[in-house]
Every structure is written in structure tokens, then in C-alpha cells.
Tab-separated table of C-alpha atoms and ligand atoms in Angstrom:
chain	number	residue	atom	x	y	z
A	1	MET	CA	95.020	76.271	-21.235
A	2	VAL	CA	91.888	77.708	-20.827
A	3	ASN	CA	89.260	75.297	-20.953
A	4	ARG	CA	85.502	76.454	-21.036
A	5	ILE	CA	82.634	75.688	-21.705
A	6	ALA	CA	80.905	75.641	-24.567
A	7	THR	CA	77.988	78.702	-24.828
A	8	ARG	CA	75.596	76.299	-25.434
A	9	ASP	CA	77.024	73.523	-23.245
A	10	ILE	CA	76.159	75.417	-20.492
A	11	THR	CA	73.609	74.764	-17.627
A	12	SER	CA	71.962	75.216	-15.062
A	13	SER	CA	73.774	72.116	-13.444
A	14	ASN	CA	76.857	73.588	-14.902
A	15	LYS	CA	76.921	77.215	-14.474
A	16	CYS	CA	78.620	77.630	-11.779
A	17	ASP	CA	81.843	75.909	-12.814
A	18	GLN	CA	82.503	79.126	-15.942
A	19	CYS	CA	80.879	82.225	-13.716
A	20	THR	CA	82.854	85.284	-11.704
A	21	ALA	CA	81.083	83.743	-8.245
A	22	LEU	CA	78.816	86.832	-9.200
A	23	CYS	CA	76.099	86.545	-6.541
A	24	CYS	CA	78.766	86.560	-3.535
A	25	SER	CA	80.139	89.735	-5.901
A	26	TYR	CA	77.409	92.676	-3.944
A	27	ILE	CA	74.962	93.054	-1.051
A	28	THR	CA	71.698	94.715	-1.783
A	29	GLN	CA	70.031	95.902	1.484
A	30	GLU	CA	66.528	97.459	1.152
A	31	LEU	CA	65.057	100.913	1.490
A	32	ASP	CA	62.595	103.013	2.367
A	33	THR	CA	60.792	104.298	-0.304
A	34	PRO	CA	62.306	107.983	-1.088
A	35	ARG	CA	60.237	110.149	-1.988
A	36	SER	CA	61.395	114.022	-0.505
A	37	MET	CA	64.068	116.143	-1.601
A	38	HIS	CA	65.856	114.920	1.357
A	39	ALA	CA	65.349	111.064	1.299
A	40	PHE	CA	67.316	111.579	-2.616
A	41	ASP	CA	69.789	114.344	-1.772
A	42	VAL	CA	70.843	111.068	0.575
A	43	LEU	CA	70.436	108.754	-1.936
A	44	LEU	CA	72.985	110.792	-3.811
A	45	TRP	CA	74.965	110.450	-1.242
A	46	GLN	CA	75.737	107.321	-0.792
A	47	VAL	CA	75.752	106.774	-5.264
A	48	ALA	CA	78.721	108.754	-5.137
A	49	HIS	CA	80.685	106.129	-3.440
A	50	LYS	CA	82.315	103.901	-6.090
A	51	GLY	CA	80.467	100.368	-5.802
A	52	VAL	CA	77.444	101.889	-4.880
A	53	HIS	CA	74.161	101.180	-6.561
A	54	ILE	CA	70.688	102.934	-6.519
A	55	PHE	CA	67.843	100.632	-8.249
A	56	LYS	CA	64.228	100.305	-7.806
A	57	ASP	CA	62.573	97.401	-9.188
A	58	GLY	CA	58.723	95.768	-8.244
A	59	ASN	CA	60.007	95.198	-4.588
A	60	GLY	CA	60.863	98.800	-3.641
A	61	TRP	CA	64.655	100.232	-3.286
A	62	TYR	CA	66.993	98.538	-2.348
A	63	LEU	CA	70.907	100.274	-2.448
A	64	LEU	CA	73.501	98.163	-4.181
A	65	CYS	CA	77.086	97.727	-2.905
A	66	GLN	CA	78.838	95.859	-4.817
A	67	THR	CA	81.888	93.941	-2.554
A	68	ARG	CA	82.968	90.798	-3.070
A	69	CYS	CA	81.985	88.501	0.094
A	70	GLU	CA	84.953	87.510	2.103
A	71	PHE	CA	84.823	84.241	2.205
A	72	LEU	CA	84.556	83.987	-1.725
A	73	LEU	CA	88.264	81.520	-2.260
A	74	PRO	CA	90.285	81.832	-5.353
A	75	ASP	CA	88.202	79.044	-7.319
A	76	ASN	CA	84.829	81.313	-6.861
A	77	ARG	CA	83.232	78.309	-4.474
A	78	CYS	CA	82.496	79.492	-1.150
A	79	GLY	CA	85.046	78.652	2.158
A	80	ILE	CA	82.420	78.051	4.165
A	81	TYR	CA	79.987	76.319	2.777
A	82	GLU	CA	78.477	74.197	5.166
A	83	ARG	CA	78.061	77.189	7.536
A	84	ARG	CA	77.439	79.437	4.664
A	85	PRO	CA	74.080	82.389	5.651
A	86	ILE	CA	70.344	81.531	5.157
A	87	ILE	CA	69.822	83.940	2.365
A	88	CYS	CA	72.885	82.183	0.592
A	89	ARG	CA	71.907	78.979	0.236
A	90	GLU	CA	67.847	79.643	-0.543
A	91	HIS	CA	69.827	81.045	-3.790
A	92	SER	CA	68.439	79.352	-6.808
A	93	HIS	CA	71.737	79.343	-9.541
A	94	GLU	CA	68.530	78.172	-12.067
A	95	ALA	CA	68.028	82.292	-13.309
A	96	CYS	CA	70.531	83.991	-11.611
A	97	GLU	CA	73.456	86.981	-11.948
A	98	PHE	CA	74.358	84.072	-14.494
A	99	ASP	CA	71.517	84.420	-17.242
A	100	ALA	CA	70.644	88.477	-16.460
A	101	PRO	CA	72.552	91.147	-14.521
A	102	VAL	CA	71.178	92.480	-11.762
A	103	ASN	CA	69.786	96.013	-13.891
A	104	ASP	CA	68.092	93.274	-16.300
A	105	GLY	CA	63.942	93.966	-15.071
A	106	CYS	CA	64.452	97.047	-12.344
A	107	ASP	CA	63.050	100.527	-13.332
A	108	LEU	CA	64.925	102.157	-12.562
A	109	TYR	CA	69.293	101.270	-11.938
A	110	PHE	CA	71.747	104.430	-10.986
A	111	GLN	CA	74.996	103.742	-10.986
A	112	THR	CA	76.267	107.441	-10.529
A	113	TYR	CA	76.024	110.658	-9.142
A	114	ASP	CA	74.843	112.108	-12.434
A	115	GLU	CA	72.224	109.687	-13.435
A	116	LEU	CA	70.630	110.112	-9.893
A	117	ASP	CA	70.743	114.231	-9.996
A	118	ALA	CA	69.353	113.972	-13.544
A	119	TYR	CA	66.460	111.328	-12.289
A	120	CYS	CA	66.280	114.615	-9.330
A	121	ARG	CA	65.906	117.173	-12.103
A	122	THR	CA	62.570	115.842	-13.727
A	123	ARG	CA	61.376	114.694	-10.440
A	124	PHE	CA	61.610	117.748	-8.538
A	125	LYS	CA	61.623	121.369	-10.140
A	126	THR	CA	62.675	122.402	-7.643
A	127	TRP	CA	66.153	120.742	-7.181
A	128	ASP	CA	68.774	122.582	-8.214
A	129	LYS	CA	67.567	124.934	-6.068
A	130	ARG	CA	67.152	123.937	-2.827
A	131	LEU	CA	71.165	123.976	-2.187
A	132	GLU	CA	70.974	127.326	-2.185
A	133	LYS	CA	68.299	126.992	0.381
A	134	PHE	CA	70.139	125.258	2.622
A	135	GLU	CA	73.175	127.741	1.913
A	136	ALA	CA	70.504	130.466	3.035
A	137	GLY	CA	69.078	129.166	5.925
A	138	ARG	CA	72.383	127.983	7.389
A	139	VAL	CA	73.334	131.631	7.415
A	140	LYS	CA	70.730	132.582	8.916
A	141	ARG	CA	70.568	129.964	11.250
A	142	GLN	CA	74.957	130.828	12.045
A	143	ARG	CA	73.492	135.038	12.658
B	201	SF4	S1	74.455	81.234	-8.542
B	201	SF4	FE1	74.787	81.317	-10.411
B	201	SF4	S2	76.033	83.771	-10.188
B	201	SF4	FE2	76.629	82.773	-7.998
B	201	SF4	S3	78.201	81.192	-8.516
B	201	SF4	FE3	76.454	80.354	-9.765
B	201	SF4	S4	76.067	80.702	-12.205
B	201	SF4	FE4	77.174	82.210	-10.701
B	202	SF4	S1	78.850	83.314	2.183
B	202	SF4	FE1	80.230	81.264	0.662
B	202	SF4	S2	78.206	81.345	-1.319
B	202	SF4	FE2	78.126	83.742	0.740
B	202	SF4	S3	78.128	85.238	0.127
B	202	SF4	FE3	79.447	83.546	1.060
B	202	SF4	S4	80.935	83.067	-0.948
B	202	SF4	FE4	79.150	82.822	-1.089
């Protein structure tokens, strides 16, 4: 039988025991603010990969990779607790991923190629033409 605490009894001091280590299951990397079609085309390539998301919040643009830390133990505890990196030490369990998903509060959040492609189409009038332009340029370069 699974021993679970009723939702009303979950507090900041015991919630990690109920969590599947959501905070250790992804990484983020800040991105230069994308402005050009080329920059968005690169993001399109990245988000085409499974588990790679792109988001923008009040601090800027980020790449998010869903990947569990290799030091997570089967019981979802840290296997290198005494020598875990500073960023892990700075993470607070007071208001964390257990309380709200990462995409909560984001201005933009793209999980798929199609989502970002649709956004780019609204942002750039000539978005769909960029591929024709590139291919035409390739033909010329090969001459
Ligand atoms: S800090 Fe939050 S997200 Fe991380 S294990 Fe604890 S409850 Fe889960
Ligand atoms: S080092 Fe430990 S605390 Fe940091 S992400 Fe990995 S399992 Fe989590």
C-alpha cells in the first residue's frame, strides 16, 4: 500500500517526501534574446528534439531540457548530497515545482516544433518564405 499524506497535510517541510524530485528532472540554460528569423530558426531546430522546450519569462529566454540528474537515487533523494552543486543548494522548497509547473508564469512556452513555428508565423510576415529564399541562395552559391 502506498503511504501518501493527504493533500491538506502537505507542508513545505514534508513535501519533498511526496515529490518525484521534479526540481532534479530538468535543466535550463539562458539564451541570447532571439530577434532575427535565423535565431528563431535555430530555436526551431532545438525544440524539435524530444524533451527540449523553449520559454520566455520576466528574466529572458531559456532552453529547458527534461533530463533527470544521474545522481538521483531510486527513492528520489540526492546521491551526492554533501557535494551537490551550489545551484542545487540555492533551490528553495518553499515555492517550487511541486507547487506550480515550470511554465506557470511564463510569457511564452513552446514544447513542440509546431507551437514555435506557429508563433514565428505570427511574428514574421515572411517566415514561410525564408526556406525558399535559403534554397534559392543555395542554388546560386552552387553555380
Ligand atoms: S524542492 Fe520541490 S520540486 Fe524539489 S523535490 Fe522538494 S518538493 Fe519536489
Ligand atoms: S546533484 Fe542532487 S540535488 Fe542536484 S540535481 Fe542532482 S540529484 Fe538533484
